[in-house]
Coordinates of C-alpha atoms in Angstrom, one line a residue:
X1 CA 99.5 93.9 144.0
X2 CA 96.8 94.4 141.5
X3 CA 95.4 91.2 140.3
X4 CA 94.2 91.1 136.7
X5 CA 90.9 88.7 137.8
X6 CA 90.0 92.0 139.9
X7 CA 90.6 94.5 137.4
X8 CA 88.7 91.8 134.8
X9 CA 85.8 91.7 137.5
X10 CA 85.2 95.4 137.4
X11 CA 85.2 95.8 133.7
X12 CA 83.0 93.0 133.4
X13 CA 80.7 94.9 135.5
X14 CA 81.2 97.5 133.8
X15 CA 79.9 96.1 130.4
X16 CA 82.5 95.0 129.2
X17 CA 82.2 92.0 127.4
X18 CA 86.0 91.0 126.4
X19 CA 86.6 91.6 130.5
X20 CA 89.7 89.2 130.9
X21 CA 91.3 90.4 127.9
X22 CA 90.9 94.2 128.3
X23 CA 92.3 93.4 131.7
X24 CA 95.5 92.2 130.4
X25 CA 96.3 94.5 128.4
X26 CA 95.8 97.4 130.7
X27 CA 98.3 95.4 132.9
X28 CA 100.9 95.3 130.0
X29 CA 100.3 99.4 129.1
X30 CA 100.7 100.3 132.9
X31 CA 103.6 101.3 134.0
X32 CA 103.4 102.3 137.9
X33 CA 99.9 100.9 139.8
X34 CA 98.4 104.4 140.0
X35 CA 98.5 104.6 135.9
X36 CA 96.8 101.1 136.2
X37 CA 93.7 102.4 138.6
X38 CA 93.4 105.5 136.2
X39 CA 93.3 103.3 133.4
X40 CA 91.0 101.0 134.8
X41 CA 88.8 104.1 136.0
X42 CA 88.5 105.5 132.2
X43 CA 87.7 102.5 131.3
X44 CA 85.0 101.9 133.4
X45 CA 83.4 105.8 132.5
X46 CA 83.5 104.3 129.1
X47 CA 86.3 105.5 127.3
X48 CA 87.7 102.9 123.9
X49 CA 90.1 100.5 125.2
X50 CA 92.4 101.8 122.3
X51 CA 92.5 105.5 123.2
X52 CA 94.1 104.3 126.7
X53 CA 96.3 102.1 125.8
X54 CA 97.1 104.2 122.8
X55 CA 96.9 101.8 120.2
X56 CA 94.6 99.2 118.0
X57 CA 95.5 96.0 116.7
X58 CA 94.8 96.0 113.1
X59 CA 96.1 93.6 110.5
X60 CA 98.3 92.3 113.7
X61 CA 100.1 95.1 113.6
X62 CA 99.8 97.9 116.5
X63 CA 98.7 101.3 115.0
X64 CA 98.9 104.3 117.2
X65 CA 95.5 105.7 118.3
X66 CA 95.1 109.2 120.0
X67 CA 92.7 110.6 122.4
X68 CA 89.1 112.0 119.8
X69 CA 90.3 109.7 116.9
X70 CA 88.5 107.2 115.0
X71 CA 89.4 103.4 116.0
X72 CA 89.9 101.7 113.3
X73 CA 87.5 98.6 113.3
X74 CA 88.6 94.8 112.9
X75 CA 85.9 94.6 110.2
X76 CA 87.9 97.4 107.6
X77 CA 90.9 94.7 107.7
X78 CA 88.9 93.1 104.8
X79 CA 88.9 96.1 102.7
X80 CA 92.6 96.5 103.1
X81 CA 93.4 92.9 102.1
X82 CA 91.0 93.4 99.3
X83 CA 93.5 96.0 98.1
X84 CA 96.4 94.1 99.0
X85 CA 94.9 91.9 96.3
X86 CA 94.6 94.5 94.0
X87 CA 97.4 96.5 94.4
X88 CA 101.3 95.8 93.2
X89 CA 104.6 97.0 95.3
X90 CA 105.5 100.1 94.4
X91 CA 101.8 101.5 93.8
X92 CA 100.5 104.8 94.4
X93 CA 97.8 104.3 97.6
X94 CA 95.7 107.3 98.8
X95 CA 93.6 107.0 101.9
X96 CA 91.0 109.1 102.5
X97 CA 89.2 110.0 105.9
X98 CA 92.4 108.0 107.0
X99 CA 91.8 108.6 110.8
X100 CA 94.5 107.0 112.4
X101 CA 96.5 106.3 109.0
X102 CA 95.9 102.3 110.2
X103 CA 94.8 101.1 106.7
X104 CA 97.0 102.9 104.7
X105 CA 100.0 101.8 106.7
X106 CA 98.8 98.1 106.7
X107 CA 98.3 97.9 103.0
X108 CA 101.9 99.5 103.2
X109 CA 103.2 97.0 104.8
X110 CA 101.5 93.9 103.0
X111 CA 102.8 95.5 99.8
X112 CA 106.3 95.3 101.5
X113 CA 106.5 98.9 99.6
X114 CA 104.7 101.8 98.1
X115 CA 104.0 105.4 98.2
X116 CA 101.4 106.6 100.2
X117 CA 99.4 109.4 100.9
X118 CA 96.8 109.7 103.8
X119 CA 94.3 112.6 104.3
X120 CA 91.8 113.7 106.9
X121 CA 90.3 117.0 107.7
X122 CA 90.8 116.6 111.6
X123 CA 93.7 118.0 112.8
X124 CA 93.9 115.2 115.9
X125 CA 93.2 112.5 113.5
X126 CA 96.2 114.0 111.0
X127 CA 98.2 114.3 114.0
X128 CA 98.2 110.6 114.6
X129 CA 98.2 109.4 111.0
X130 CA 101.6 111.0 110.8
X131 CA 102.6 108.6 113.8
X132 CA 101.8 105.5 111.7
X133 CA 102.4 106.4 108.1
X134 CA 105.5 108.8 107.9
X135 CA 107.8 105.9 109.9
X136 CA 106.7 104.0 106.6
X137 CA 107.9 106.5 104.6
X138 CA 104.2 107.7 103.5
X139 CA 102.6 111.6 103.7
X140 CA 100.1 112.6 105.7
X141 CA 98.2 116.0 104.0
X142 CA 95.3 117.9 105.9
X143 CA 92.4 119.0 103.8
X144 CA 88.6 117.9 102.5
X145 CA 88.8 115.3 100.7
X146 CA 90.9 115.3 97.4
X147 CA 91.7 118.9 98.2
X148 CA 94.3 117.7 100.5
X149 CA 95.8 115.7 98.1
X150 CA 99.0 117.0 96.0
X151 CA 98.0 117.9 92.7
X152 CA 100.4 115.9 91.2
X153 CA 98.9 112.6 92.2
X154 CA 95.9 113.9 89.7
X155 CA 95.4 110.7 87.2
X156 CA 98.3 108.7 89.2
X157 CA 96.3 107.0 91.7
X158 CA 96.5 102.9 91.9
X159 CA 94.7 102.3 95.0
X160 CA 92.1 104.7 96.8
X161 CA 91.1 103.9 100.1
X162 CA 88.0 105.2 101.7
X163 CA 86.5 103.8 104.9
X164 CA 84.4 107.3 105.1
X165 CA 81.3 108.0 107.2
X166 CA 78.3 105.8 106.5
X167 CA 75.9 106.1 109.7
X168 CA 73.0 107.6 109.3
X169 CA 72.3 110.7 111.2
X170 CA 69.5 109.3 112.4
X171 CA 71.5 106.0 113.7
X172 CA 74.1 108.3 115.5
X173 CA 72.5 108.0 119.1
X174 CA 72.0 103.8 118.5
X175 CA 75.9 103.8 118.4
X176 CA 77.6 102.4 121.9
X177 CA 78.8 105.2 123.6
X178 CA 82.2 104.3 123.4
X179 CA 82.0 105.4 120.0
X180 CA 79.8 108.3 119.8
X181 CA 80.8 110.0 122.6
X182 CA 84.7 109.7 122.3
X183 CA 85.1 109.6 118.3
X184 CA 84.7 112.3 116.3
X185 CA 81.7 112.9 114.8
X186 CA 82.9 114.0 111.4
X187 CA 84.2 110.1 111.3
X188 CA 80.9 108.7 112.2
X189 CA 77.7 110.8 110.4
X190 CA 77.8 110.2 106.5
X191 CA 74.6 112.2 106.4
X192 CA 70.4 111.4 106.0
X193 CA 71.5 108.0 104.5
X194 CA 74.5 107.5 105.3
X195 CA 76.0 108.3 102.1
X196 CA 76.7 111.7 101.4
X197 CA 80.5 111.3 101.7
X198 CA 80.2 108.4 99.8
X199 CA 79.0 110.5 97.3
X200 CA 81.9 113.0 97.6
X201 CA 84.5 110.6 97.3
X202 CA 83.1 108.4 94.4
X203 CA 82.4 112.1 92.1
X204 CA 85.6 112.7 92.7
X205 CA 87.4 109.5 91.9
X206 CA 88.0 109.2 88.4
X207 CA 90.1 112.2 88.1
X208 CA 92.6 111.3 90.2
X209 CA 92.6 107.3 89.8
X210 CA 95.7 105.8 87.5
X211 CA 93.5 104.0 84.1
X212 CA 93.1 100.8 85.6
X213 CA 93.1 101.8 89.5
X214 CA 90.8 100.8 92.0
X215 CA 88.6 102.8 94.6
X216 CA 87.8 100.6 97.6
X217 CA 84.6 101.8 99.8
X218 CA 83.8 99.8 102.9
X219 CA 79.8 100.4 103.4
X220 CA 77.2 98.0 105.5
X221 CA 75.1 95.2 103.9
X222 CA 72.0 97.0 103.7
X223 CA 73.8 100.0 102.2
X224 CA 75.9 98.1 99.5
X225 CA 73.5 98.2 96.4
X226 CA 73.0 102.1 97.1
X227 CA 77.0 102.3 97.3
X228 CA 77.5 100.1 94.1
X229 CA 74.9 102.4 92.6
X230 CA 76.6 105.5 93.3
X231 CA 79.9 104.2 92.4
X232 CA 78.8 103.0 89.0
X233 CA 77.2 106.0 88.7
X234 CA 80.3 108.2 88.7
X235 CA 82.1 106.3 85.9
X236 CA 83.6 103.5 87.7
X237 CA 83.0 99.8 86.8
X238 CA 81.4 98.6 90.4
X239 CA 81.0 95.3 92.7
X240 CA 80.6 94.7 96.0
X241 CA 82.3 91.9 97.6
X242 CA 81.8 91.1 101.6
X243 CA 82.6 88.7 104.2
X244 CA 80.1 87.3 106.8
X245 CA 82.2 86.6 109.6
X246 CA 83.8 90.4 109.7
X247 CA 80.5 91.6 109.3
X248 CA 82.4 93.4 106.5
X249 CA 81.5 94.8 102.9
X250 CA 83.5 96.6 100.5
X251 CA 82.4 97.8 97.2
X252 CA 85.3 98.5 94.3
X253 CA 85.2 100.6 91.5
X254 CA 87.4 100.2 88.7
X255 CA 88.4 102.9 86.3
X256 CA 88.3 101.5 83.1
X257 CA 91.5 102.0 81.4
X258 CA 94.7 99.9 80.2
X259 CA 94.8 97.0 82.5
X260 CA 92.1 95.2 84.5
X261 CA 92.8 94.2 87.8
X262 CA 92.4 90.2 88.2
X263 CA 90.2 90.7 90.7
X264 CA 87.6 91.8 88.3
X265 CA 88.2 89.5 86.0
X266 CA 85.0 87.2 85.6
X267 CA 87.2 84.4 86.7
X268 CA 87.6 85.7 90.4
X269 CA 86.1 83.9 93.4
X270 CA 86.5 87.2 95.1
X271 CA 83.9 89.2 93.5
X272 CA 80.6 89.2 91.8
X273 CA 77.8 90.7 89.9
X274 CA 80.1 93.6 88.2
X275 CA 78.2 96.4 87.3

């Protein structure tokens, strides 16, 4: 019998730093002990924990995760309950460079209902979007950018998620090689600052965002005034809002319009300096 503190004790020389957990779960995903040692042995050549188990735990829910698809980080849960403030049951949600389709399907199913749409260029990341949104009665489309999206969504948009690239190109080899070596780089490189999708995403926004909706771009700390900046910039009312201990930061862009969310009322403990 394979014993988990022996599997734990070869991960943990292996780098792993969450060595006991990891363990167990490769015990629970196992079905036969050869699948275990196989697991184990990807493991230990450094592939994510997620893409062998097939799944990430995100917003306590488990979303599928495929082989060459972006994991979706513990940090973007912020952004999505940041929406869930936002948002109302029934709205229209988009979310672009979904990868996996996690934080469109947990907004989903924190709104208890609404219709979503994800998009992603990558065939392998639309693939496994379809696995976690379409059981929630969402679309998954294929495409760059908004020209994925159906045409009729133009103006009708609530709720725009985008957790798109923000690394620098430069930063790309400073990643762990979990992550740049075994997610695609199209999910990773947001260009010479980091921003360039960003950009995209935000000149495209207005158009297809509901008077009133919301555009919700997660970005890094040092990144956030440049983000706000750009948002602003493109016709949106802007804030950033972050939280320490996720390491997270989101900034929102409002579309002025009938309707203000309460979140961007001056009253809100949830955000500050609006642009």
């Amino acid at each position: 019998m394979i014993r988990g503190s022996d599997i734990a004790t070869t991960l943990r020389a292996a780098g792993c730093v969450f060595a006991e957990d990891e363990a167990r779960l490769l015990l629970d995903a196992a079905n036969h002990p050869d699948e275990l040692n196989r697991m184990v042995d990807q493991r230990v050549r450094g592939l994510p924990l997620e893409h062998i188990v097939g799944w990430a735990d995100f917003c306590g829910k488990r979303m599928v995760v495929g082989p060459s698809v972006f994991v979706p980080r513990r940090r973007t849960e912020f952004l999505v309950r940041q929406a869930a403030m936002i948002a109302r049951p029934g709205a229209v949600v988009v979310d672009l460079c979904c990868g996996s389709g996690a934080l469109g399907a947990a907004l989903s199913d924190l709104l208890g209902c609404c219709e979503l749409h994800a998009a992603d260029i990558d065939p392998a990341a639309v693939r496994c979007a379809r696995r976690n949104v379409e059981p929630r009665g969402g679309n998954v489309h294929q495409g760059d950018l908004f020209a994925a999206l159906p045409h009729e969504l133009l103006g009708k948009v609530n709720v725009m998620l985008a957790n798109a690239p923000y690394v620098p190109t430069e930063s790309i080899g400073m990643m762990p090689p979990e992550a740049r070596l075994h997610e695609p780089l199209a999910a990773l490189d947001g260009g010479a600052d980091g921003l360039a999708v960003q950009r995209r995403v935000a000149e495209g926004a207005a158009a297809w965002l509901a008077p009133g909706g919301s555009l919700l771009v997660e970005t890094s700390e040092t990144q956030a005034s440049a983000t706000e900046r750009i948002i602003a910039g493109a016709g949106l009312r802007a804030s950033v809002v972050s939280d320490k201990e996720l390491d997270a930061t989101v900034v929102l862009g409002w579309n002025r319009g009938a309707g203000e969310p309460s979140a961007f009322r001056p009253e809100s403990h949830l955000l500050s300096g609006l642009s």
